[in-house]
Amino acid sequence: MGVLHKLESFVKAGAAGDDEFRAAVLSGLARHPKTLEPKFFYDERGSQLFDAITELEEYYPTRAETAALESHAAEIAAFVGRGASLVEFGSGSSVKTRLLLENLAGLRCYVPIDISGAHLQAAAERLAADYALPVIPVHADYTGAFALPDVVPAAGRLGFFPGSTIGNFDPPAAVAFLRRARDLLGPGARFLVGADLQKDAARLVAAYDDAQGVTAAFNLNLLRRINRELAGDFDLAAFRHEARYDPELGRIEMHLVSRAAQQVTIAGHSFSFAAGESIHTENSYKYTLESFADLARQGGWRSEAQWLDPEGLFSLHGLVAD
Ligand SMILES: C[S@@+](CC[C@H](N)C(=O)[O-])C[C@H]1O[C@@H](n2cnc3c(N)ncnc32)[C@H](O)[C@@H]1O
């Protein structure tokens, strides 16, 4: 139905020996505390596990953000105006995007950007089959610089960054991301960004440590990926998933905790773990409406409107490039 453009790729295939992944894992595990970036969760299996997380009872952010998009559809459409080019960061399966594609008037094209190449391609094919507009997938890492293809009109770009994925950045990195996004989207751009709100710690921890163990499998899959792509010998059973809330920093942390003292070899390099030592794999910062608007301002955006779900769990900010 729509026109599917060829995947534009700025990311090397995640094959054995991928230089960036290798260097990041070797340096991240040599650090104290041991740390790995959450962008490495998303191999094909990681993307599938994330989709399973969005279906969990405990994982309120997807339902709440969807409810915010649905209950404020008309106001969001008025904020965006007619004829925008929709550019989505970390698009995954592009499920929430469908609400925008159905409610925004005269969209010119849809540009999903994601680090998980095969998953992105499959989602782009589904969207092009279901909607009559050009779909232009871009395989890129949005923590670095890249360009949009020339076919994306330069004027009237609308960024979309749902999923509270912006919460994975610490505040200085979030500000740097927002500035890069403003440069990429250009003057006069608008940006819809989903930011999870601060709330009761028990509810937050449950959302990142579900009873079925899907989030644990998602976290542990990173070790499986290291074993496969970097000749690692992690014993997955020797690590356990842990979600912690840090009230001072206002963030959920995900860790992989070593159950015993052990040695692990990766790409010929040996790493020691003490019993109880962890690899810090993800942060998810939680905001208030004011603290997120302030962050956006530092990133070069004015928060012109905020929309919440009926329960007030999650916020969607309508930003305008300053
Ligand atoms: C938390 S999921 C959100 C997916 C979807 N947007 C949603 O709201 O349900 C994060 C998405 O961002 C992608 N992603 C994570 N880090 C990325 C990076 N550095 N560059 C590009 N995509 C990234 C992942 O592959 C995944 O699809």
Coordinates of C-alpha atoms and ligand atoms in Angstrom, one line a residue:
M1 CA 0.0 0.0 0.0
G2 CA 2.7 2.6 1.1
V3 CA 6.1 2.8 -0.5
L4 CA 8.8 1.0 1.5
H5 CA 12.3 2.6 1.0
K6 CA 15.5 0.6 1.2
L7 CA 16.9 0.4 4.8
E8 CA 19.5 3.1 5.2
S9 CA 22.1 1.7 7.6
F10 CA 24.7 3.5 9.7
V11 CA 25.3 0.4 12.0
K12 CA 27.5 -2.5 11.2
A13 CA 25.8 -5.9 11.3
G14 CA 26.1 -7.3 14.8
A15 CA 28.4 -10.1 13.6
A16 CA 31.1 -11.7 15.6
G17 CA 33.9 -9.3 16.4
D18 CA 31.8 -6.1 15.8
D19 CA 34.4 -3.6 16.9
E20 CA 32.1 -1.2 18.9
F21 CA 30.3 -3.9 20.8
R22 CA 33.6 -5.7 21.6
A23 CA 35.3 -2.5 22.8
A24 CA 32.3 -1.4 24.9
V25 CA 32.0 -4.8 26.6
L26 CA 35.7 -5.1 27.3
S27 CA 35.9 -1.6 28.7
G28 CA 32.6 -1.7 30.6
L29 CA 33.5 -4.9 32.4
A30 CA 37.0 -3.6 33.3
R31 CA 35.3 -0.6 35.1
H32 CA 34.3 -0.4 38.8
P33 CA 31.3 -0.8 39.1
K34 CA 31.0 -2.9 35.9
T35 CA 28.6 -1.2 33.5
L36 CA 27.1 -2.0 30.0
E37 CA 24.9 0.4 28.0
P38 CA 21.3 -0.6 27.5
K39 CA 21.4 -0.2 23.7
F40 CA 23.2 -3.5 23.6
F41 CA 20.1 -5.4 24.9
Y42 CA 18.6 -5.1 21.4
D43 CA 19.6 -8.1 19.3
E44 CA 16.7 -9.8 17.6
R45 CA 15.8 -11.9 20.7
G46 CA 16.2 -8.7 22.9
S47 CA 13.7 -6.9 20.7
Q48 CA 11.2 -9.8 21.0
L49 CA 11.6 -9.9 24.7
F50 CA 11.0 -6.2 25.0
D51 CA 7.8 -6.6 23.1
A52 CA 6.8 -9.4 25.6
I53 CA 7.6 -6.9 28.4
T54 CA 5.1 -4.4 27.0
E55 CA 2.3 -7.0 27.4
L56 CA 3.0 -7.7 31.1
E57 CA 0.5 -6.8 33.8
E58 CA 3.2 -5.1 35.9
Y59 CA 4.6 -3.0 33.0
Y60 CA 2.2 0.0 33.2
P61 CA 4.3 2.4 30.9
T62 CA 3.1 1.0 27.6
R63 CA -0.6 0.9 28.6
A64 CA -0.4 4.3 30.2
E65 CA 1.4 6.0 27.3
T66 CA -1.1 4.4 24.8
A67 CA -4.0 5.7 27.0
A68 CA -2.4 9.2 26.9
L69 CA -2.1 9.1 23.1
E70 CA -5.7 7.8 22.7
S71 CA -7.4 10.1 25.2
H72 CA -5.6 13.3 23.9
A73 CA -5.5 12.4 20.2
A74 CA -7.3 15.5 19.0
E75 CA -5.2 17.9 21.1
I76 CA -2.0 16.1 19.9
A77 CA -3.1 16.4 16.3
A78 CA -3.8 20.1 16.8
F79 CA -0.4 20.6 18.3
V80 CA 1.3 18.9 15.4
G81 CA -0.7 20.5 12.6
R82 CA -1.0 19.3 9.0
G83 CA 1.6 17.7 6.7
A84 CA 4.4 16.7 9.1
S85 CA 7.2 14.2 8.4
L86 CA 7.2 11.7 11.4
V87 CA 10.6 10.7 12.6
E88 CA 10.6 8.1 15.4
F89 CA 13.6 7.4 17.7
G90 CA 13.9 3.8 19.0
S91 CA 10.8 2.8 17.0
G92 CA 10.9 -1.0 17.9
S93 CA 7.7 -2.6 16.6
S94 CA 6.1 0.8 15.9
V95 CA 2.9 -0.2 17.7
K96 CA 2.1 3.2 19.4
T97 CA 3.0 4.9 16.1
R98 CA -0.2 3.5 14.5
L99 CA -2.2 5.9 16.7
L100 CA -0.3 8.9 15.3
L101 CA -0.5 7.5 11.7
E102 CA -4.3 7.3 12.2
N103 CA -4.8 10.6 13.9
L104 CA -2.4 13.1 12.3
A105 CA -3.6 14.9 9.2
G106 CA -1.7 14.7 5.9
L107 CA 1.5 13.0 7.1
R108 CA 4.2 13.1 4.4
C109 CA 6.3 10.1 5.4
Y110 CA 7.3 7.9 8.4
V111 CA 11.0 7.5 9.3
P112 CA 11.5 4.8 12.0
I113 CA 15.0 4.8 13.5
D114 CA 16.3 1.9 15.5
I115 CA 19.5 0.0 16.4
S116 CA 17.9 -3.4 16.0
G117 CA 18.2 -3.8 12.2
A118 CA 16.1 -7.0 11.3
H119 CA 13.4 -6.0 13.8
L120 CA 13.2 -2.5 12.3
Q121 CA 13.0 -3.9 8.7
A122 CA 10.1 -6.2 9.7
A123 CA 8.2 -3.4 11.4
A124 CA 8.8 -1.1 8.5
E125 CA 7.4 -3.7 6.1
R126 CA 4.3 -4.1 8.2
L127 CA 3.7 -0.4 8.4
A128 CA 4.2 0.1 4.6
A129 CA 1.7 -2.7 4.0
D130 CA -0.9 -1.1 6.3
Y131 CA -0.6 2.6 5.6
A132 CA -0.6 4.6 2.4
L133 CA 2.6 6.7 3.0
P134 CA 6.3 6.4 2.3
V135 CA 8.1 4.4 5.1
I136 CA 11.9 5.2 5.2
P137 CA 13.6 3.0 7.8
V138 CA 17.0 4.2 9.2
H139 CA 19.2 1.7 11.0
A140 CA 21.2 3.9 13.3
D141 CA 22.5 4.4 16.9
Y142 CA 20.9 7.7 18.1
T143 CA 23.6 8.1 20.8
G144 CA 25.9 9.2 17.9
A145 CA 25.6 11.4 14.8
F146 CA 23.9 10.3 11.7
A147 CA 21.9 12.0 8.9
L148 CA 18.4 11.5 7.6
P149 CA 18.0 10.5 4.0
D150 CA 17.5 13.4 1.5
V151 CA 14.0 12.2 0.7
V152 CA 12.8 13.3 4.1
P153 CA 11.4 16.8 3.7
A154 CA 13.5 19.3 5.7
A155 CA 10.6 21.4 6.9
G156 CA 7.8 20.3 9.2
R157 CA 9.6 17.4 10.9
L158 CA 7.9 15.9 13.9
G159 CA 10.1 13.8 16.3
F160 CA 8.5 11.0 18.3
F161 CA 10.4 9.3 21.2
P162 CA 8.0 7.2 23.2
G163 CA 8.5 4.4 25.7
S164 CA 10.2 6.6 28.2
T165 CA 13.4 5.5 26.4
I166 CA 14.8 9.0 27.1
G167 CA 14.9 7.8 30.8
N168 CA 17.7 5.5 29.9
F169 CA 20.0 8.5 29.6
D170 CA 21.4 10.2 32.7
P171 CA 20.4 13.9 32.6
P172 CA 23.6 15.2 30.9
A173 CA 23.3 12.5 28.2
A174 CA 19.5 13.3 27.8
V175 CA 20.3 16.9 27.3
A176 CA 23.0 16.0 24.7
F177 CA 20.5 13.7 22.9
L178 CA 17.8 16.4 22.8
R179 CA 20.3 18.8 21.3
R180 CA 21.3 16.3 18.6
A181 CA 17.6 15.5 17.9
R182 CA 17.0 19.3 17.5
D183 CA 19.8 19.5 15.0
L184 CA 18.6 16.4 13.1
L185 CA 14.9 17.6 13.0
G186 CA 15.8 21.2 12.0
P187 CA 14.3 24.6 12.7
G188 CA 10.6 24.8 13.5
A189 CA 10.5 21.1 14.5
R190 CA 8.1 19.7 17.1
F191 CA 8.9 16.7 19.3
L192 CA 6.6 14.3 21.2
V193 CA 8.5 12.7 24.0
G194 CA 7.2 10.1 26.5
A195 CA 8.6 10.5 30.0
D196 CA 7.6 8.2 32.9
L197 CA 6.5 10.0 36.1
Q198 CA 7.9 9.5 39.6
K199 CA 5.7 7.3 41.7
D200 CA 5.6 4.7 44.5
A201 CA 8.8 2.7 44.6
A202 CA 7.1 -0.7 44.9
R203 CA 5.1 -0.1 41.7
L204 CA 8.3 1.0 39.9
V205 CA 10.3 -2.0 41.0
A206 CA 7.5 -4.5 40.1
A207 CA 7.4 -3.0 36.6
Y208 CA 11.1 -3.9 36.1
D209 CA 11.0 -7.2 38.0
D210 CA 7.8 -9.1 36.8
A211 CA 6.5 -12.3 38.4
Q212 CA 6.9 -14.3 35.1
G213 CA 10.6 -13.4 34.8
V214 CA 10.3 -11.8 31.3
T215 CA 12.4 -8.7 32.3
A216 CA 15.0 -11.1 33.9
A217 CA 15.2 -13.0 30.6
F218 CA 15.6 -9.6 28.8
N219 CA 18.4 -8.6 31.1
L220 CA 20.2 -12.0 31.0
N221 CA 19.9 -12.1 27.2
L222 CA 22.7 -9.5 27.2
L223 CA 25.1 -12.2 28.5
R224 CA 23.8 -14.7 25.9
R225 CA 24.6 -12.1 23.2
I226 CA 28.1 -11.6 24.6
N227 CA 28.6 -15.4 24.6
R228 CA 27.4 -15.7 21.0
E229 CA 29.0 -12.6 19.4
L230 CA 32.2 -12.2 21.5
A231 CA 33.1 -15.8 22.3
G232 CA 32.1 -15.3 25.9
D233 CA 31.6 -18.1 28.5
F234 CA 29.1 -16.5 30.9
D235 CA 27.1 -19.2 32.8
L236 CA 23.7 -17.5 32.7
A237 CA 22.5 -19.5 35.7
A238 CA 25.3 -18.0 37.8
F239 CA 23.8 -14.5 37.5
R240 CA 20.4 -13.1 38.7
H241 CA 18.4 -10.1 37.6
E242 CA 17.8 -7.3 40.1
A243 CA 15.8 -4.1 39.8
R244 CA 16.5 -1.3 42.4
Y245 CA 15.0 2.1 42.9
D246 CA 17.3 4.9 43.9
P247 CA 15.0 7.6 45.4
E248 CA 17.7 10.3 45.4
L249 CA 18.5 10.0 41.8
G250 CA 14.9 9.2 40.9
R251 CA 15.8 6.2 38.8
I252 CA 15.3 2.5 38.5
E253 CA 18.5 0.5 38.0
M254 CA 18.7 -2.9 36.5
H255 CA 21.6 -5.1 37.5
L256 CA 22.9 -8.6 36.7
V257 CA 24.3 -9.9 40.1
S258 CA 26.9 -12.6 40.3
R259 CA 25.6 -15.4 42.5
A260 CA 29.2 -16.5 43.4
A261 CA 32.8 -15.6 43.0
Q262 CA 33.7 -16.5 39.4
Q263 CA 35.9 -15.8 36.4
V264 CA 34.4 -15.1 32.9
T265 CA 36.4 -15.1 29.6
I266 CA 35.3 -12.8 26.7
A267 CA 37.2 -12.5 23.5
G268 CA 40.2 -14.0 25.2
H269 CA 40.1 -11.5 28.1
S270 CA 39.4 -12.7 31.7
F271 CA 37.1 -10.9 34.2
S272 CA 36.7 -11.6 37.9
F273 CA 33.4 -11.3 39.7
A274 CA 33.1 -11.3 43.5
A275 CA 30.0 -13.0 45.0
G276 CA 27.2 -10.3 44.9
E277 CA 29.1 -8.0 42.5
S278 CA 26.9 -6.7 39.7
I279 CA 26.9 -5.5 36.1
H280 CA 24.8 -2.3 35.9
T281 CA 22.9 -2.7 32.7
E282 CA 20.2 0.0 32.6
N283 CA 18.9 3.2 34.3
S284 CA 15.3 4.4 33.8
Y285 CA 15.0 8.0 35.2
K286 CA 11.5 9.0 36.4
Y287 CA 10.5 12.7 36.1
T288 CA 8.0 15.2 37.3
L289 CA 6.3 17.4 34.7
E290 CA 8.5 20.3 35.8
S291 CA 11.8 18.4 36.0
F292 CA 11.3 17.0 32.4
A293 CA 10.3 20.4 31.1
D294 CA 13.5 21.8 32.6
L295 CA 15.6 19.0 31.0
A296 CA 13.9 19.8 27.6
R297 CA 14.7 23.5 28.0
Q298 CA 18.4 22.6 28.6
G299 CA 18.2 20.5 25.4
G300 CA 16.9 23.4 23.3
W301 CA 13.2 22.6 23.4
R302 CA 10.2 24.4 25.0
S303 CA 7.6 22.1 26.6
E304 CA 4.4 23.6 25.2
A305 CA 1.9 21.0 26.2
Q306 CA 1.8 17.9 28.5
W307 CA -0.7 15.1 28.2
L308 CA -1.2 12.4 30.8
D309 CA -3.1 9.1 30.9
P310 CA -6.2 9.1 33.0
E311 CA -4.4 7.5 36.0
G312 CA -1.6 10.1 35.9
L313 CA 1.2 7.6 35.6
F314 CA 2.9 8.7 32.5
S315 CA 3.5 12.0 30.6
L316 CA 3.8 12.9 27.0
H317 CA 5.4 16.2 26.3
G318 CA 4.7 18.3 23.2
L319 CA 8.1 20.1 22.6
V320 CA 8.8 23.0 20.2
A321 CA 12.4 23.7 19.0
D322 CA 13.5 26.9 20.8
Ligands
LIG1 C1 12.3 0.7 25.5 S1 12.2 0.2 23.8 C2 10.9 1.2 23.2 C3 10.2 0.6 22.0 C4 9.0 1.4 21.5 N1 9.3 2.7 21.0 C5 8.0 1.5 22.6 O1 7.7 2.7 23.0 O2 7.4 0.5 23.0 C6 13.7 1.0 23.1 C7 13.8 0.9 21.6 O3 14.9 1.8 21.2 C8 15.8 1.1 20.5 N2 17.1 1.6 20.8 C9 17.7 1.5 22.1 N3 18.9 2.2 22.1 C10 19.0 2.7 20.8 C11 20.1 3.5 20.2 N4 21.2 3.9 20.9 N5 19.9 3.9 18.9 C12 18.8 3.5 18.2 N6 17.8 2.7 18.8 C13 17.9 2.3 20.0 C14 15.6 -0.4 20.8 O4 16.1 -1.3 19.8 C15 14.1 -0.4 21.1 O5 13.4 -0.7 19.9

